[in-house]
Coordinates of C-alpha atoms and ligand atoms in Angstrom, one line a residue:
M4 CA 175.2 76.3 133.8
Q5 CA 172.2 74.3 133.1
L6 CA 173.5 71.3 135.7
S7 CA 174.4 73.8 138.3
V8 CA 171.3 75.9 138.6
R9 CA 168.9 72.3 138.5
T10 CA 171.0 70.9 141.1
A11 CA 172.3 73.3 143.6
I12 CA 170.3 76.2 143.6
P13 CA 167.0 74.6 144.6
A14 CA 169.2 73.5 147.8
A15 CA 170.3 76.9 148.1
F16 CA 167.1 78.6 147.9
L17 CA 165.5 76.2 150.1
L18 CA 168.4 77.4 152.9
C19 CA 167.3 80.9 151.9
A20 CA 163.8 80.1 152.8
V21 CA 165.2 78.7 156.0
T22 CA 167.3 81.6 156.8
V23 CA 164.5 84.0 156.4
A24 CA 162.4 82.1 159.1
L25 CA 165.8 81.2 161.4
P26 CA 167.8 84.8 160.8
Q27 CA 170.1 83.0 164.0
S28 CA 171.3 80.7 161.6
P29 CA 175.0 81.0 160.7
T30 CA 174.8 78.3 158.1
Q31 CA 172.4 80.1 155.4
K32 CA 174.9 83.4 155.6
P33 CA 176.7 82.2 151.9
Q34 CA 173.2 82.1 150.5
L35 CA 172.2 85.5 151.3
E36 CA 175.6 86.6 150.0
E37 CA 174.6 85.0 146.9
I38 CA 172.1 87.3 146.6
A39 CA 173.9 90.5 147.7
S40 CA 176.9 89.8 145.3
G41 CA 174.6 89.6 142.5
K42 CA 175.5 85.9 141.5
T43 CA 171.9 85.2 142.2
R44 CA 169.1 87.7 140.6
V45 CA 165.9 88.6 142.2
I46 CA 163.3 89.3 139.7
D47 CA 160.1 90.9 141.5
L48 CA 157.2 89.4 139.5
S49 CA 154.5 91.1 141.2
Y50 CA 152.8 94.9 140.2
A51 CA 152.6 97.6 142.6
L52 CA 149.0 98.3 143.8
N53 CA 147.0 101.2 143.1
D54 CA 143.6 101.9 142.0
K55 CA 144.8 102.0 138.1
L56 CA 145.3 98.2 137.4
V57 CA 143.0 96.4 135.2
P58 CA 140.2 94.7 137.3
W59 CA 137.7 91.3 136.5
P60 CA 135.2 92.9 134.0
G61 CA 132.5 94.1 136.4
D62 CA 134.6 94.8 139.4
A63 CA 133.8 98.4 139.4
E64 CA 136.0 99.2 142.8
A65 CA 139.0 97.2 143.4
F66 CA 141.5 99.1 145.5
E67 CA 141.4 102.2 148.0
A68 CA 144.0 104.1 149.6
K69 CA 143.3 106.8 152.6
T70 CA 145.9 108.5 154.7
N71 CA 145.1 108.1 158.0
A72 CA 148.2 110.2 159.9
T73 CA 150.5 112.4 158.2
V74 CA 153.6 113.5 159.5
E75 CA 153.0 116.9 159.5
K76 CA 149.9 116.3 161.7
N77 CA 150.7 113.4 163.7
G78 CA 154.7 113.2 163.7
Y79 CA 154.2 110.0 161.3
F80 CA 152.6 108.6 158.3
T81 CA 150.2 105.7 158.0
R82 CA 147.4 104.4 155.7
S83 CA 144.6 102.2 155.5
F84 CA 143.6 100.3 152.4
W85 CA 140.7 98.1 151.0
M86 CA 140.9 95.8 148.0
L87 CA 139.6 92.9 146.3
E88 CA 141.2 89.7 147.0
H89 CA 141.5 88.9 143.0
Y90 CA 143.2 92.3 142.2
G91 CA 146.6 93.0 140.6
T92 CA 149.2 89.8 141.1
H93 CA 147.3 87.5 143.2
M94 CA 146.7 84.0 144.4
D95 CA 143.8 82.1 143.9
A96 CA 143.6 79.5 147.0
P97 CA 141.6 76.2 146.0
A98 CA 138.7 77.4 148.2
H99 CA 138.1 80.3 144.9
F100 CA 136.4 77.6 142.8
P101 CA 134.8 74.6 143.7
P102 CA 135.6 71.3 144.9
G103 CA 138.5 73.1 146.2
T104 CA 138.5 73.6 149.9
I105 CA 141.6 75.4 151.4
T106 CA 141.5 79.0 152.0
I107 CA 144.8 81.0 151.3
D108 CA 145.7 81.0 155.0
K109 CA 145.8 77.0 154.9
I110 CA 147.9 76.4 151.9
S111 CA 151.2 75.0 153.4
A112 CA 154.4 77.1 153.1
E113 CA 156.3 74.8 151.4
K114 CA 154.3 74.9 148.3
F115 CA 155.1 78.8 148.1
F116 CA 158.9 77.4 146.9
G117 CA 159.6 75.6 144.0
P118 CA 161.6 75.2 140.6
A119 CA 160.1 77.3 138.0
V120 CA 158.8 76.1 134.7
V121 CA 158.4 78.5 132.2
L122 CA 156.4 77.5 129.2
D123 CA 156.9 80.6 126.6
V124 CA 154.1 80.9 124.0
R125 CA 154.6 84.4 123.2
N126 CA 154.7 83.5 119.4
E127 CA 151.5 81.5 119.5
A128 CA 149.7 84.1 121.6
D129 CA 150.9 86.8 119.4
R130 CA 149.3 84.8 116.2
N131 CA 146.2 83.7 118.1
P132 CA 145.0 85.5 121.4
D133 CA 142.6 82.6 122.2
Y134 CA 145.4 80.3 122.0
Q135 CA 145.3 77.2 124.8
L136 CA 148.3 75.6 126.5
T137 CA 148.4 72.4 124.7
V138 CA 150.0 68.8 126.4
K139 CA 152.1 68.5 123.0
R140 CA 153.8 72.1 124.0
I141 CA 154.7 70.8 127.8
E142 CA 156.1 67.5 126.5
A143 CA 158.3 69.8 124.1
W144 CA 159.5 71.7 127.1
E145 CA 159.8 68.0 129.0
E146 CA 162.4 66.6 125.8
K147 CA 164.5 69.4 126.5
H148 CA 164.5 70.3 130.1
G149 CA 163.8 67.1 131.4
R150 CA 160.7 65.6 133.4
I151 CA 158.7 68.7 135.4
P152 CA 160.1 67.8 138.5
A153 CA 157.3 67.3 141.7
G154 CA 156.6 70.9 143.9
A155 CA 157.6 73.0 140.3
I156 CA 155.4 76.1 140.0
V157 CA 154.6 76.2 136.4
V158 CA 154.3 79.8 134.6
L159 CA 152.8 80.6 131.2
R160 CA 154.8 83.2 129.1
T161 CA 152.3 84.8 126.9
G162 CA 154.1 88.2 126.6
W163 CA 150.8 89.9 127.9
A164 CA 152.5 91.6 130.5
S165 CA 153.3 94.3 127.7
R166 CA 149.8 95.4 127.5
W167 CA 149.7 96.0 131.6
P168 CA 148.0 98.1 132.9
D169 CA 146.3 99.3 129.5
V170 CA 142.7 98.1 130.2
V171 CA 141.4 97.9 126.8
R172 CA 144.6 95.9 125.4
Y173 CA 145.1 93.6 128.4
R174 CA 141.2 92.6 128.8
N175 CA 141.1 92.5 124.3
Q176 CA 137.3 92.4 124.8
D177 CA 135.3 92.0 120.9
A178 CA 131.9 93.7 120.6
N179 CA 130.1 91.5 122.8
G180 CA 132.6 91.8 125.7
I181 CA 134.2 88.6 125.5
M182 CA 138.1 88.8 126.5
H183 CA 140.6 86.9 124.4
F184 CA 143.9 86.3 125.8
P185 CA 145.4 83.0 126.2
G186 CA 145.6 80.5 128.8
F187 CA 146.0 76.9 129.9
S188 CA 143.9 74.0 128.3
V189 CA 142.2 71.6 130.7
E190 CA 144.2 68.7 129.1
A191 CA 147.5 70.7 130.0
A192 CA 146.3 71.4 133.3
K193 CA 145.6 67.7 133.9
F194 CA 148.7 66.7 132.4
L195 CA 150.5 69.4 134.9
L196 CA 148.6 68.1 138.0
E197 CA 149.7 64.5 137.1
R198 CA 153.4 66.1 137.7
K199 CA 152.4 67.1 140.9
I200 CA 153.0 70.6 140.9
S201 CA 152.8 73.1 143.5
G202 CA 151.3 76.1 141.8
L203 CA 150.3 77.2 138.6
G204 CA 150.7 80.8 136.8
C205 CA 150.0 83.4 134.0
D206 CA 150.8 87.1 132.7
T207 CA 147.3 87.1 131.8
L208 CA 144.2 88.1 134.1
S209 CA 143.1 84.4 134.5
I210 CA 144.9 81.0 134.2
D211 CA 141.6 80.1 131.8
P212 CA 141.4 82.0 128.3
G213 CA 139.6 84.8 128.1
N214 CA 137.3 83.5 126.3
S215 CA 136.4 80.9 128.7
K216 CA 132.6 80.6 129.9
D217 CA 132.9 78.0 132.6
F218 CA 136.6 78.5 133.7
P219 CA 137.4 74.5 133.4
V220 CA 141.0 74.9 134.3
H221 CA 140.2 76.8 137.5
H222 CA 137.5 73.7 138.6
T223 CA 140.2 71.2 137.8
V224 CA 143.6 73.3 139.2
L225 CA 141.8 74.4 142.4
G226 CA 140.1 71.1 143.1
A227 CA 143.1 69.5 142.9
E228 CA 144.2 72.1 145.8
V229 CA 146.9 73.6 143.7
F230 CA 147.3 77.5 143.7
Q231 CA 147.1 79.8 141.0
L232 CA 148.8 83.1 140.1
E233 CA 147.5 85.9 138.0
N234 CA 148.7 88.7 136.8
L235 CA 152.2 88.0 137.0
A236 CA 154.6 91.0 136.1
D237 CA 156.5 90.1 133.0
L238 CA 158.2 87.1 132.7
K239 CA 160.9 87.9 129.9
G240 CA 163.9 87.8 132.7
L241 CA 163.3 83.8 133.4
P242 CA 165.2 81.2 131.3
E243 CA 162.6 78.4 130.8
A244 CA 164.2 75.9 133.3
G245 CA 166.7 76.9 136.1
A246 CA 165.2 79.7 138.1
F247 CA 163.3 79.2 141.4
L248 CA 160.0 81.2 142.4
I249 CA 159.0 82.1 145.9
A250 CA 155.5 83.5 146.4
A251 CA 154.6 84.7 149.2
P252 CA 150.8 85.5 149.6
I253 CA 148.8 87.3 152.3
K254 CA 147.8 85.2 155.1
L255 CA 144.2 86.4 155.3
E256 CA 142.4 84.3 157.2
G257 CA 139.2 82.4 155.1
G258 CA 140.6 84.2 152.0
S259 CA 139.2 83.3 148.3
G260 CA 142.7 84.2 147.4
G261 CA 144.7 87.5 147.9
P262 CA 147.9 89.9 146.6
V263 CA 151.2 87.8 146.6
R264 CA 154.4 89.5 146.4
V265 CA 156.4 86.7 143.8
F266 CA 159.9 86.5 143.4
A267 CA 162.1 84.2 140.8
L268 CA 165.9 83.4 141.8
V269 CA 167.9 83.2 139.1
A270 CA 171.4 82.5 138.9
Q271 CA 174.0 84.4 137.1
Ligands
ZN5 ZN1 141.9 85.1 140.6

């Protein structure tokens, strides 16, 4: 199963992606049928947006939706909404932190498709909420599954999604307001950048650990023009290797980030 997933599935998913853009192409049908038949499962890794999610501390207002037209009055239903760029499941564009420059609309679409590398640190995070991913842990993944491929999207599975959307438990702030949740270390981030990854993601409020003061992983990763995914929904359905991720952010001109729909494609 590992072999077929590692070799056949990425190619299949690229074809799927082409199918989305070019629905006329007949050659893509088998890939679409694979999803419809259930041979390939789609896991939605984004939380639904509303005004009850966990905002970054200090962000008093995060989301608002208003009804503009109703079926009763207008014959149709529409709403307008306002939200922070960094709220709910979202993507950080390189421009979010210097020295990154690219805004969310400028990230090349190819980067949004990549093999999923899942680093499972639930045990470590259970023992120590301030846990930082080590290079050693990534090397252990590579010993088991092979070298992390260029273009991979690497996600940290801490188990923190089980606390969502409980603001108190998810932020896990101490008496001084310092948050405590796990994240990547700068060393681990640098190691992953050497692998030419396309993106980095986590099931917590930030790629940096909660107690970080200066966000060195943000500076390092976004500075290398690699995007970040934060507040990913429960990653428990993903194998450590062999799934494929599609991260489709809003194409917001000039945006520092924005809401993103993330899908994991997993072969059965
Ligand atoms: Zn962010």
